[in-house]
Amino acid sequence: VQLQASGGGSVQAGGSLRLSCTASGRIFAVNDMGWYRQTPGNQRELVALISSGGSTQYEDSVKGRFTISRDNAENTMYLQMNGLEPEDTAVYFCYAGIILSGTNYDVKYWGKGTLVTVSS
């Protein structure tokens, strides 16, 4: 199984970016998916989560600015980031809880990070 993240880049404060993350491989089902971010010297922190049914959860600082969504048919998750602030600068990682074909248990997979840089 692979998680492929894309969409990072550099923008000015107030700008927008859209991250995507696609799971591929011998997948039976994808449960929760989410985005975390990490800055140098700090722990990875949760940004947003989305369940397979579409329920969402956001870190307080991104509420009203970021929107997480998913396309279950494509095993793809998105993070629309509007009103970006310099404090949003980080490496963003996607993760997914995946049930592999032929199994009945959930395994957490992580994608490689994608860098988001917001300049003031």
N, CA, C and O atoms as a GROMACS GRO file, in nm:
protein
  480
    1VAL      N    1   0.085  -0.119   0.000
    1VAL     CA    2   0.000   0.000   0.000
    1VAL      C    3   0.088   0.123   0.000
    1VAL      O    4   0.190   0.129   0.069
    2GLN      N    5   0.048   0.221  -0.079
    2GLN     CA    6   0.119   0.349  -0.082
    2GLN      C    7   0.020   0.462  -0.062
    2GLN      O    8  -0.094   0.457  -0.109
    3LEU      N    9   0.066   0.565   0.007
    3LEU     CA   10  -0.008   0.690   0.015
    3LEU      C   11   0.075   0.796  -0.056
    3LEU      O   12   0.189   0.822  -0.017
    4GLN      N   13   0.018   0.855  -0.158
    4GLN     CA   14   0.090   0.955  -0.237
    4GLN      C   15   0.027   1.090  -0.212
    4GLN      O   16  -0.088   1.114  -0.248
    5ALA      N   17   0.104   1.179  -0.150
    5ALA     CA   18   0.056   1.315  -0.123
    5ALA      C   19   0.114   1.412  -0.224
    5ALA      O   20   0.226   1.394  -0.272
    6SER      N   21   0.037   1.514  -0.256
    6SER     CA   22   0.084   1.616  -0.348
    6SER      C   23   0.012   1.747  -0.320
    6SER      O   24  -0.085   1.751  -0.244
    7GLY      N   25   0.061   1.855  -0.381
    7GLY     CA   26  -0.008   1.982  -0.372
    7GLY      C   27   0.061   2.087  -0.288
    7GLY      O   28   0.014   2.201  -0.283
    8GLY      N   29   0.170   2.053  -0.222
    8GLY     CA   30   0.240   2.153  -0.143
    8GLY      C   31   0.305   2.258  -0.233
    8GLY      O   32   0.311   2.242  -0.355
    9GLY      N   33   0.352   2.364  -0.170
    9GLY     CA   34   0.417   2.470  -0.246
    9GLY      C   35   0.436   2.593  -0.161
    9GLY      O   36   0.422   2.589  -0.039
   10SER      N   37   0.468   2.702  -0.228
   10SER     CA   38   0.492   2.830  -0.160
   10SER      C   39   0.387   2.930  -0.201
   10SER      O   40   0.360   2.948  -0.320
   11VAL      N   41   0.328   2.997  -0.103
   11VAL     CA   42   0.229   3.100  -0.130
   11VAL      C   43   0.251   3.216  -0.033
   11VAL      O   44   0.322   3.203   0.067
   12GLN      N   45   0.191   3.327  -0.065
   12GLN     CA   46   0.193   3.441   0.026
   12GLN      C   47   0.076   3.430   0.123
   12GLN      O   48  -0.023   3.362   0.097
   13ALA      N   49   0.090   3.499   0.234
   13ALA     CA   50  -0.016   3.498   0.334
   13ALA      C   51  -0.148   3.540   0.270
   13ALA      O   52  -0.154   3.634   0.191
   14GLY      N   53  -0.253   3.468   0.307
   14GLY     CA   54  -0.384   3.493   0.249
   14GLY      C   55  -0.415   3.406   0.128
   14GLY      O   56  -0.528   3.402   0.081
   15GLY      N   57  -0.314   3.338   0.079
   15GLY     CA   58  -0.333   3.255  -0.038
   15GLY      C   59  -0.393   3.119  -0.006
   15GLY      O   60  -0.427   3.090   0.109
   16SER      N   61  -0.404   3.036  -0.108
   16SER     CA   62  -0.468   2.904  -0.095
   16SER      C   63  -0.383   2.796  -0.158
   16SER      O   64  -0.308   2.821  -0.253
   17LEU      N   65  -0.396   2.677  -0.104
   17LEU     CA   66  -0.337   2.558  -0.162
   17LEU      C   67  -0.432   2.442  -0.139
   17LEU      O   68  -0.512   2.444  -0.045
   18ARG      N   69  -0.424   2.343  -0.224
   18ARG     CA   70  -0.505   2.221  -0.208
   18ARG      C   71  -0.411   2.101  -0.208
   18ARG      O   72  -0.341   2.075  -0.306
   19LEU      N   73  -0.412   2.030  -0.099
   19LEU     CA   74  -0.334   1.907  -0.088
   19LEU      C   75  -0.423   1.788  -0.123
   19LEU      O   76  -0.543   1.789  -0.097
   20SER      N   77  -0.363   1.686  -0.181
   20SER     CA   78  -0.436   1.563  -0.207
   20SER      C   79  -0.351   1.446  -0.161
   20SER      O   80  -0.228   1.455  -0.152
   21CYS      N   81  -0.418   1.336  -0.133
   21CYS     CA   82  -0.350   1.215  -0.086
   21CYS      C   83  -0.429   1.095  -0.136
   21CYS      O   84  -0.547   1.081  -0.106
   22THR      N   85  -0.363   1.010  -0.214
   22THR     CA   86  -0.428   0.894  -0.274
   22THR      C   87  -0.366   0.766  -0.223
   22THR      O   88  -0.244   0.750  -0.222
   23ALA      N   89  -0.452   0.674  -0.180
   23ALA     CA   90  -0.408   0.542  -0.135
   23ALA      C   91  -0.422   0.444  -0.250
   23ALA      O   92  -0.522   0.443  -0.321
   24SER      N   93  -0.319   0.360  -0.266
   24SER     CA   94  -0.323   0.260  -0.373
   24SER      C   95  -0.264   0.130  -0.322
   24SER      O   96  -0.186   0.128  -0.226
   25GLY      N   97  -0.301   0.021  -0.387
   25GLY     CA   98  -0.252  -0.110  -0.346
   25GLY      C   99  -0.366  -0.206  -0.325
   25GLY      O  100  -0.478  -0.185  -0.373
   26ARG      N  101  -0.337  -0.314  -0.252
   26ARG     CA  102  -0.437  -0.418  -0.229
   26ARG      C  103  -0.526  -0.378  -0.111
   26ARG      O  104  -0.514  -0.429   0.000
   27ILE      N  105  -0.616  -0.285  -0.141
   27ILE     CA  106  -0.700  -0.224  -0.038
   27ILE      C  107  -0.839  -0.283  -0.040
   27ILE      O  108  -0.904  -0.291  -0.145
   28PHE      N  109  -0.885  -0.326   0.077
   28PHE     CA  110  -1.023  -0.368   0.090
   28PHE      C  111  -1.111  -0.250   0.130
   28PHE      O  112  -1.220  -0.231   0.075
   29ALA      N  113  -1.063  -0.172   0.224
   29ALA     CA  114  -1.140  -0.056   0.270
   29ALA      C  115  -1.046   0.046   0.333
   29ALA      O  116  -0.940   0.011   0.386
   30VAL      N  117  -1.086   0.172   0.326
   30VAL     CA  118  -1.012   0.282   0.390
   30VAL      C  119  -1.100   0.341   0.498
   30VAL      O  120  -1.210   0.389   0.469
   31ASN      N  121  -1.054   0.340   0.619
   31ASN     CA  122  -1.130   0.396   0.730
   31ASN      C  123  -1.095   0.544   0.747
   31ASN      O  124  -1.103   0.620   0.650
   32ASP      N  125  -1.057   0.587   0.865
   32ASP     CA  126  -1.023   0.727   0.887
   32ASP      C  127  -0.904   0.769   0.802
   32ASP      O  128  -0.811   0.691   0.780
   33MET      N  129  -0.909   0.892   0.754
   33MET     CA  130  -0.796   0.954   0.686
   33MET      C  131  -0.771   1.089   0.752
   33MET      O  132  -0.861   1.147   0.812
   34GLY      N  133  -0.649   1.138   0.740
   34GLY     CA  134  -0.622   1.266   0.804
   34GLY      C  135  -0.492   1.329   0.761
   34GLY      O  136  -0.410   1.268   0.692
   35TRP      N  137  -0.476   1.452   0.803
   35TRP     CA  138  -0.356   1.529   0.777
   35TRP      C  139  -0.293   1.571   0.909
   35TRP      O  140  -0.362   1.615   1.001
   36TYR      N  141  -0.163   1.556   0.916
   36TYR     CA  142  -0.084   1.607   1.027
   36TYR      C  143   0.020   1.703   0.968
   36TYR      O  144   0.046   1.700   0.847
   37ARG      N  145   0.078   1.786   1.052
   37ARG     CA  146   0.187   1.872   1.006
   37ARG      C  147   0.295   1.878   1.113
   37ARG      O  148   0.272   1.856   1.232
   38GLN      N  149   0.415   1.910   1.064
   38GLN     CA  150   0.530   1.910   1.155
   38GLN      C  151   0.626   2.020   1.113
   38GLN      O  152   0.656   2.038   0.995
   39THR      N  153   0.674   2.094   1.214
   39THR     CA  154   0.778   2.194   1.193
   39THR      C  155   0.905   2.147   1.264
   39THR      O  156   0.898   2.066   1.356
   40PRO      N  157   1.021   2.198   1.222
   40PRO     CA  158   1.148   2.152   1.281
   40PRO      C  159   1.149   2.166   1.433
   40PRO      O  160   1.116   2.272   1.487
   41GLY      N  161   1.188   2.060   1.501
   41GLY     CA  162   1.199   2.062   1.645
   41GLY      C  163   1.070   2.038   1.719
   41GLY      O  164   1.068   2.037   1.842
   42ASN      N  165   0.961   2.020   1.646
   42ASN     CA  166   0.830   2.000   1.709
   42ASN      C  167   0.771   1.865   1.672
   42ASN      O  168   0.810   1.803   1.573
   43GLN      N  169   0.676   1.822   1.755
   43GLN     CA  170   0.607   1.697   1.726
   43GLN      C  171   0.506   1.716   1.615
   43GLN      O  172   0.458   1.827   1.590
   44ARG      N  173   0.475   1.608   1.550
   44ARG     CA  174   0.372   1.611   1.448
   44ARG      C  175   0.238   1.641   1.516
   44ARG      O  176   0.206   1.580   1.618
   45GLU      N  177   0.160   1.733   1.459
   45GLU     CA  178   0.032   1.769   1.519
   45GLU      C  179  -0.081   1.746   1.419
   45GLU      O  180  -0.065   1.759   1.297
   46LEU      N  181  -0.196   1.710   1.475
   46LEU     CA  182  -0.313   1.685   1.393
   46LEU      C  183  -0.365   1.816   1.332
   46LEU      O  184  -0.374   1.918   1.400
   47VAL      N  185  -0.399   1.810   1.204
   47VAL     CA  186  -0.461   1.924   1.137
   47VAL      C  187  -0.610   1.897   1.117
   47VAL      O  188  -0.694   1.979   1.155
   48ALA      N  189  -0.642   1.784   1.057
   48ALA     CA  190  -0.781   1.750   1.029
   48ALA      C  191  -0.795   1.601   1.007
   48ALA      O  192  -0.702   1.533   0.962
   49LEU      N  193  -0.914   1.551   1.042
   49LEU     CA  194  -0.948   1.410   1.024
   49LEU      C  195  -1.080   1.399   0.951
   49LEU      O  196  -1.164   1.488   0.960
   50ILE      N  197  -1.098   1.289   0.877
   50ILE     CA  198  -1.227   1.261   0.815
   50ILE      C  199  -1.250   1.112   0.820
   50ILE      O  200  -1.164   1.032   0.784
   51SER      N  201  -1.370   1.074   0.866
   51SER     CA  202  -1.404   0.933   0.873
   51SER      C  203  -1.451   0.884   0.737
   51SER      O  204  -1.472   0.962   0.645
   52SER      N  205  -1.469   0.754   0.726
   52SER     CA  206  -1.518   0.698   0.601
   52SER      C  207  -1.659   0.746   0.570
   52SER      O  208  -1.701   0.749   0.454
   53GLY      N  209  -1.732   0.784   0.675
   53GLY     CA  210  -1.867   0.836   0.656
   53GLY      C  211  -1.873   0.985   0.634
   53GLY      O  212  -1.981   1.040   0.610
   54GLY      N  213  -1.758   1.052   0.642
   54GLY     CA  214  -1.755   1.195   0.613
   54GLY      C  215  -1.754   1.285   0.735
   54GLY      O  216  -1.752   1.407   0.720
   55SER      N  217  -1.755   1.230   0.854
   55SER     CA  218  -1.744   1.315   0.974
   55SER      C  219  -1.605   1.375   0.981
   55SER      O  220  -1.506   1.308   0.952
   56THR      N  221  -1.599   1.502   1.020
   56THR     CA  222  -1.471   1.574   1.019
   56THR      C  223  -1.436   1.629   1.156
   56THR      O  224  -1.522   1.651   1.241
   57GLN      N  225  -1.308   1.652   1.173
   57GLN     CA  226  -1.256   1.711   1.296
   57GLN      C  227  -1.138   1.798   1.256
   57GLN      O  228  -1.057   1.760   1.171
   58TYR      N  229  -1.128   1.917   1.318
   58TYR     CA  230  -1.022   2.011   1.284
   58TYR      C  231  -0.949   2.060   1.408
   58TYR      O  232  -1.007   2.072   1.516
   59GLU      N  233  -0.822   2.088   1.390
   59GLU     CA  234  -0.746   2.157   1.493
   59GLU      C  235  -0.798   2.301   1.501
   59GLU      O  236  -0.833   2.359   1.398
   60ASP      N  237  -0.802   2.357   1.621
   60ASP     CA  238  -0.869   2.486   1.640
   60ASP      C  239  -0.816   2.596   1.548
   60ASP      O  240  -0.895   2.677   1.498
   61SER      N  241  -0.687   2.602   1.525
   61SER     CA  242  -0.630   2.714   1.451
   61SER      C  243  -0.665   2.712   1.302
   61SER      O  244  -0.647   2.813   1.234
   62VAL      N  245  -0.714   2.601   1.251
   62VAL     CA  246  -0.746   2.593   1.108
   62VAL      C  247  -0.896   2.593   1.082
   62VAL      O  248  -0.939   2.597   0.966
   63LYS      N  249  -0.975   2.589   1.187
   63LYS     CA  250  -1.121   2.589   1.169
   63LYS      C  251  -1.164   2.714   1.094
   63LYS      O  252  -1.120   2.825   1.124
   64GLY      N  253  -1.250   2.694   0.996
   64GLY     CA  254  -1.299   2.806   0.916
   64GLY      C  255  -1.208   2.843   0.801
   64GLY      O  256  -1.247   2.920   0.713
   65ARG      N  257  -1.088   2.789   0.798
   65ARG     CA  258  -0.994   2.818   0.688
   65ARG      C  259  -0.964   2.694   0.605
   65ARG      O  260  -0.950   2.703   0.483
   66PHE      N  261  -0.954   2.579   0.669
   66PHE     CA  262  -0.922   2.454   0.600
   66PHE      C  263  -1.046   2.367   0.590
   66PHE      O  264  -1.131   2.368   0.679
   67THR      N  265  -1.056   2.292   0.481
   67THR     CA  266  -1.166   2.197   0.462
   67THR      C  267  -1.109   2.064   0.416
   67THR      O  268  -1.039   2.056   0.315
   68ILE      N  269  -1.141   1.960   0.491
   68ILE     CA  270  -1.098   1.825   0.454
   68ILE      C  271  -1.215   1.755   0.385
   68ILE      O  272  -1.330   1.770   0.426
   69SER      N  273  -1.184   1.678   0.282
   69SER     CA  274  -1.288   1.603   0.211
   69SER      C  275  -1.224   1.477   0.154
   69SER      O  276  -1.102   1.461   0.156
   70ARG      N  277  -1.309   1.387   0.103
   70ARG     CA  278  -1.256   1.264   0.046
   70ARG      C  279  -1.346   1.212  -0.063
   70ARG      O  280  -1.466   1.240  -0.066
   71ASP      N  281  -1.286   1.136  -0.152
   71ASP     CA  282  -1.358   1.067  -0.259
   71ASP      C  283  -1.334   0.918  -0.234
   71ASP      O  284  -1.228   0.865  -0.268
   72ASN      N  285  -1.432   0.852  -0.176
   72ASN     CA  286  -1.412   0.712  -0.138
   72ASN      C  287  -1.392   0.622  -0.259
   72ASN      O  288  -1.320   0.522  -0.251
   73ALA      N  289  -1.453   0.655  -0.370
   73ALA     CA  290  -1.438   0.572  -0.490
   73ALA      C  291  -1.295   0.574  -0.542
   73ALA      O  292  -1.249   0.479  -0.604
   74GLU      N  293  -1.225   0.685  -0.516
   74GLU     CA  294  -1.088   0.701  -0.563
   74GLU      C  295  -0.986   0.683  -0.451
   74GLU      O  296  -0.866   0.698  -0.475
   75ASN      N  297  -1.032   0.652  -0.330
   75ASN     CA  298  -0.942   0.641  -0.214
   75ASN      C  299  -0.852   0.764  -0.202
   75ASN      O  300  -0.732   0.753  -0.175
   76THR      N  301  -0.913   0.879  -0.222
   76THR     CA  302  -0.838   1.004  -0.222
   76THR      C  303  -0.897   1.102  -0.122
   76THR      O  304  -1.018   1.112  -0.106
   77MET      N  305  -0.808   1.173  -0.056
   77MET     CA  306  -0.847   1.274   0.043
   77MET      C  307  -0.789   1.407   0.000
   77MET      O  308  -0.682   1.413  -0.062
   78TYR      N  309  -0.859   1.515   0.034
   78TYR     CA  310  -0.815   1.648  -0.001
   78TYR      C  311  -0.811   1.737   0.123
   78TYR      O  312  -0.883   1.714   0.220
   79LEU      N  313  -0.726   1.837   0.118
   79LEU     CA  314  -0.726   1.942   0.219
   79LEU      C  315  -0.719   2.075   0.147
   79LEU      O  316  -0.614   2.114   0.095
   80GLN      N  317  -0.831   2.145   0.145
   80GLN     CA  318  -0.836   2.279   0.087
   80GLN      C  319  -0.795   2.377   0.195
   80GLN      O  320  -0.860   2.386   0.299
   81MET      N  321  -0.690   2.450   0.170
   81MET     CA  322  -0.637   2.545   0.268
   81MET      C  323  -0.651   2.686   0.214
   81MET      O  324  -0.585   2.723   0.117
   82ASN      N  325  -0.737   2.764   0.276
   82ASN     CA  326  -0.758   2.903   0.240
   82ASN      C  327  -0.710   2.994   0.352
   82ASN      O  328  -0.693   2.950   0.466
   83GLY      N  329  -0.688   3.119   0.320
   83GLY     CA  330  -0.645   3.213   0.422
   83GLY      C  331  -0.518   3.169   0.492
   83GLY      O  332  -0.507   3.180   0.614
   84LEU      N  333  -0.423   3.119   0.414
   84LEU     CA  334  -0.301   3.065   0.475
   84LEU      C  335  -0.223   3.173   0.548
   84LEU      O  336  -0.217   3.289   0.506
   85GLU      N  337  -0.164   3.131   0.659
   85GLU     CA  338  -0.086   3.221   0.744
   85GLU      C  339   0.056   3.166   0.756
   85GLU      O  340   0.077   3.046   0.739
   86PRO      N  341   0.153   3.252   0.783
   86PRO     CA  342   0.291   3.203   0.799
   86PRO      C  343   0.302   3.090   0.901
   86PRO      O  344   0.388   3.003   0.889
   87GLU      N  345   0.215   3.092   1.002
   87GLU     CA  346   0.216   2.987   1.105
   87GLU      C  347   0.173   2.851   1.050
   87GLU      O  348   0.191   2.750   1.117
   88ASP      N  349   0.118   2.848   0.930
   88ASP     CA  350   0.080   2.721   0.868
   88ASP      C  351   0.198   2.654   0.798
   88ASP      O  352   0.186   2.541   0.752
   89THR      N  353   0.309   2.724   0.789
   89THR     CA  354   0.427   2.668   0.725
   89THR      C  355   0.472   2.542   0.798
   89THR      O  356   0.497   2.544   0.919
   90ALA      N  357   0.480   2.432   0.725
   90ALA     CA  358   0.515   2.302   0.784
   90ALA      C  359   0.525   2.198   0.674
   90ALA      O  360   0.490   2.224   0.559
   91VAL      N  361   0.573   2.082   0.712
   91VAL     CA  362   0.562   1.965   0.626
   91VAL      C  363   0.431   1.895   0.663
   91VAL      O  364   0.408   1.862   0.780
   92TYR      N  365   0.348   1.872   0.566
   92TYR     CA  366   0.217   1.811   0.588
   92TYR      C  367   0.224   1.662   0.547
   92TYR      O  368   0.272   1.627   0.440
   93PHE      N  369   0.173   1.578   0.638
   93PHE     CA  370   0.172   1.433   0.617
   93PHE      C  371   0.028   1.383   0.614
   93PHE      O  372  -0.054   1.424   0.696
   94CYS      N  373  -0.001   1.294   0.522
   94CYS     CA  374  -0.133   1.232   0.524
   94CYS      C  375  -0.120   1.092   0.583
   94CYS      O  376  -0.014   1.029   0.576
   95TYR      N  377  -0.229   1.045   0.640
   95TYR     CA  378  -0.232   0.909   0.690
   95TYR      C  379  -0.370   0.848   0.662
   95TYR      O  380  -0.467   0.920   0.639
   96ALA      N  381  -0.375   0.718   0.663
   96ALA     CA  382  -0.502   0.648   0.642
   96ALA      C  383  -0.500   0.516   0.718
   96ALA      O  384  -0.398   0.448   0.726
   97GLY      N  385  -0.612   0.484   0.772
   97GLY     CA  386  -0.633   0.352   0.832
   97GLY      C  387  -0.690   0.260   0.726
   97GLY      O  388  -0.801   0.282   0.677
   98ILE      N  389  -0.616   0.159   0.689
   98ILE     CA  390  -0.651   0.077   0.573
   98ILE      C  391  -0.667  -0.070   0.612
   98ILE      O  392  -0.585  -0.125   0.686
   99ILE      N  393  -0.772  -0.130   0.562
   99ILE     CA  394  -0.790  -0.274   0.574
   99ILE      C  395  -0.746  -0.336   0.442
   99ILE      O  396  -0.806  -0.310   0.337
  100LEU      N  397  -0.644  -0.417   0.448
  100LEU     CA  398  -0.592  -0.479   0.327
  100LEU      C  399  -0.683  -0.592   0.280
  100LEU      O  400  -0.754  -0.654   0.360
  101SER      N  401  -0.680  -0.618   0.152
  101SER     CA  402  -0.756  -0.730   0.096
  101SER      C  403  -0.714  -0.859   0.164
  101SER      O  404  -0.594  -0.886   0.181
  102GLY      N  405  -0.812  -0.940   0.203
  102GLY     CA  406  -0.783  -1.068   0.267
  102GLY      C  407  -0.758  -1.059   0.416
  102GLY      O  408  -0.726  -1.160   0.479
  103THR      N  409  -0.773  -0.939   0.473
  103THR     CA  410  -0.756  -0.923   0.617
  103THR      C  411  -0.880  -0.856   0.675
  103THR      O  412  -0.968  -0.812   0.601
  104ASN      N  413  -0.885  -0.849   0.807
  104ASN     CA  414  -0.998  -0.781   0.870
  104ASN      C  415  -0.952  -0.687   0.980
  104ASN      O  416  -1.025  -0.661   1.076
  105TYR      N  417  -0.828  -0.635   0.968
  105TYR     CA  418  -0.781  -0.541   1.069
  105TYR      C  419  -0.724  -0.417   1.001
  105TYR      O  420  -0.675  -0.420   0.889
  106ASP      N  421  -0.733  -0.306   1.076
  106ASP     CA  422  -0.694  -0.174   1.029
  106ASP      C  423  -0.546  -0.150   1.055
  106ASP      O  424  -0.498  -0.172   1.167
  107VAL      N  425  -0.474  -0.106   0.954
  107VAL     CA  426  -0.332  -0.071   0.969
  107VAL      C  427  -0.315   0.074   0.928
  107VAL      O  428  -0.367   0.117   0.826
  108LYS      N  429  -0.241   0.150   1.008
  108LYS     CA  430  -0.218   0.292   0.978
  108LYS      C  431  -0.099   0.305   0.882
  108LYS      O  432   0.009   0.252   0.906
  109TYR      N  433  -0.122   0.377   0.773
  109TYR     CA  434  -0.017   0.406   0.677
  109TYR      C  435   0.004   0.556   0.669
  109TYR      O  436  -0.089   0.634   0.687
  110TRP      N  437   0.128   0.597   0.642
  110TRP     CA  438   0.164   0.737   0.630
  110TRP      C  439   0.223   0.764   0.492
  110TRP      O  440   0.297   0.683   0.437
  111GLY      N  441   0.188   0.880   0.438
  111GLY     CA  442   0.250   0.925   0.315
  111GLY      C  443   0.376   1.005   0.344
  111GLY      O  444   0.398   1.048   0.458
  112LYS      N  445   0.458   1.026   0.241
  112LYS     CA  446   0.571   1.116   0.256
  112LYS      C  447   0.519   1.258   0.267
  112LYS      O  448   0.415   1.291   0.209
  113GLY      N  449   0.589   1.340   0.338
  113GLY     CA  450   0.542   1.476   0.360
  113GLY      C  451   0.549   1.563   0.237
  113GLY      O  452   0.629   1.539   0.146
  114THR      N  453   0.466   1.665   0.237
  114THR     CA  454   0.471   1.766   0.134
  114THR      C  455   0.484   1.902   0.203
  114THR      O  456   0.411   1.933   0.297
  115LEU      N  457   0.579   1.982   0.154
  115LEU     CA  458   0.612   2.108   0.222
  115LEU      C  459   0.518   2.220   0.179
  115LEU      O  460   0.496   2.243   0.060
  116VAL      N  461   0.464   2.289   0.278
  116VAL     CA  462   0.384   2.410   0.257
  116VAL      C  463   0.459   2.526   0.321
  116VAL      O  464   0.492   2.523   0.439
  117THR      N  465   0.487   2.628   0.240
  117THR     CA  466   0.558   2.746   0.289
  117THR      C  467   0.471   2.869   0.264
  117THR      O  468   0.432   2.895   0.150
  118VAL      N  469   0.442   2.944   0.369
  118VAL     CA  470   0.361   3.063   0.359
  118VAL      C  471   0.445   3.183   0.402
  118VAL      O  472   0.494   3.189   0.515
  119SER      N  473   0.462   3.276   0.312
  119SER     CA  474   0.544   3.395   0.340
  119SER      C  475   0.456   3.513   0.375
  119SER      O  476   0.343   3.527   0.326
  120SER      N  477   0.510   3.599   0.460
  120SER     CA  478   0.431   3.716   0.503
  120SER      C  479   0.450   3.833   0.410
  120SER      O  480   0.392   3.939   0.431
   0.00000   0.00000   0.00000
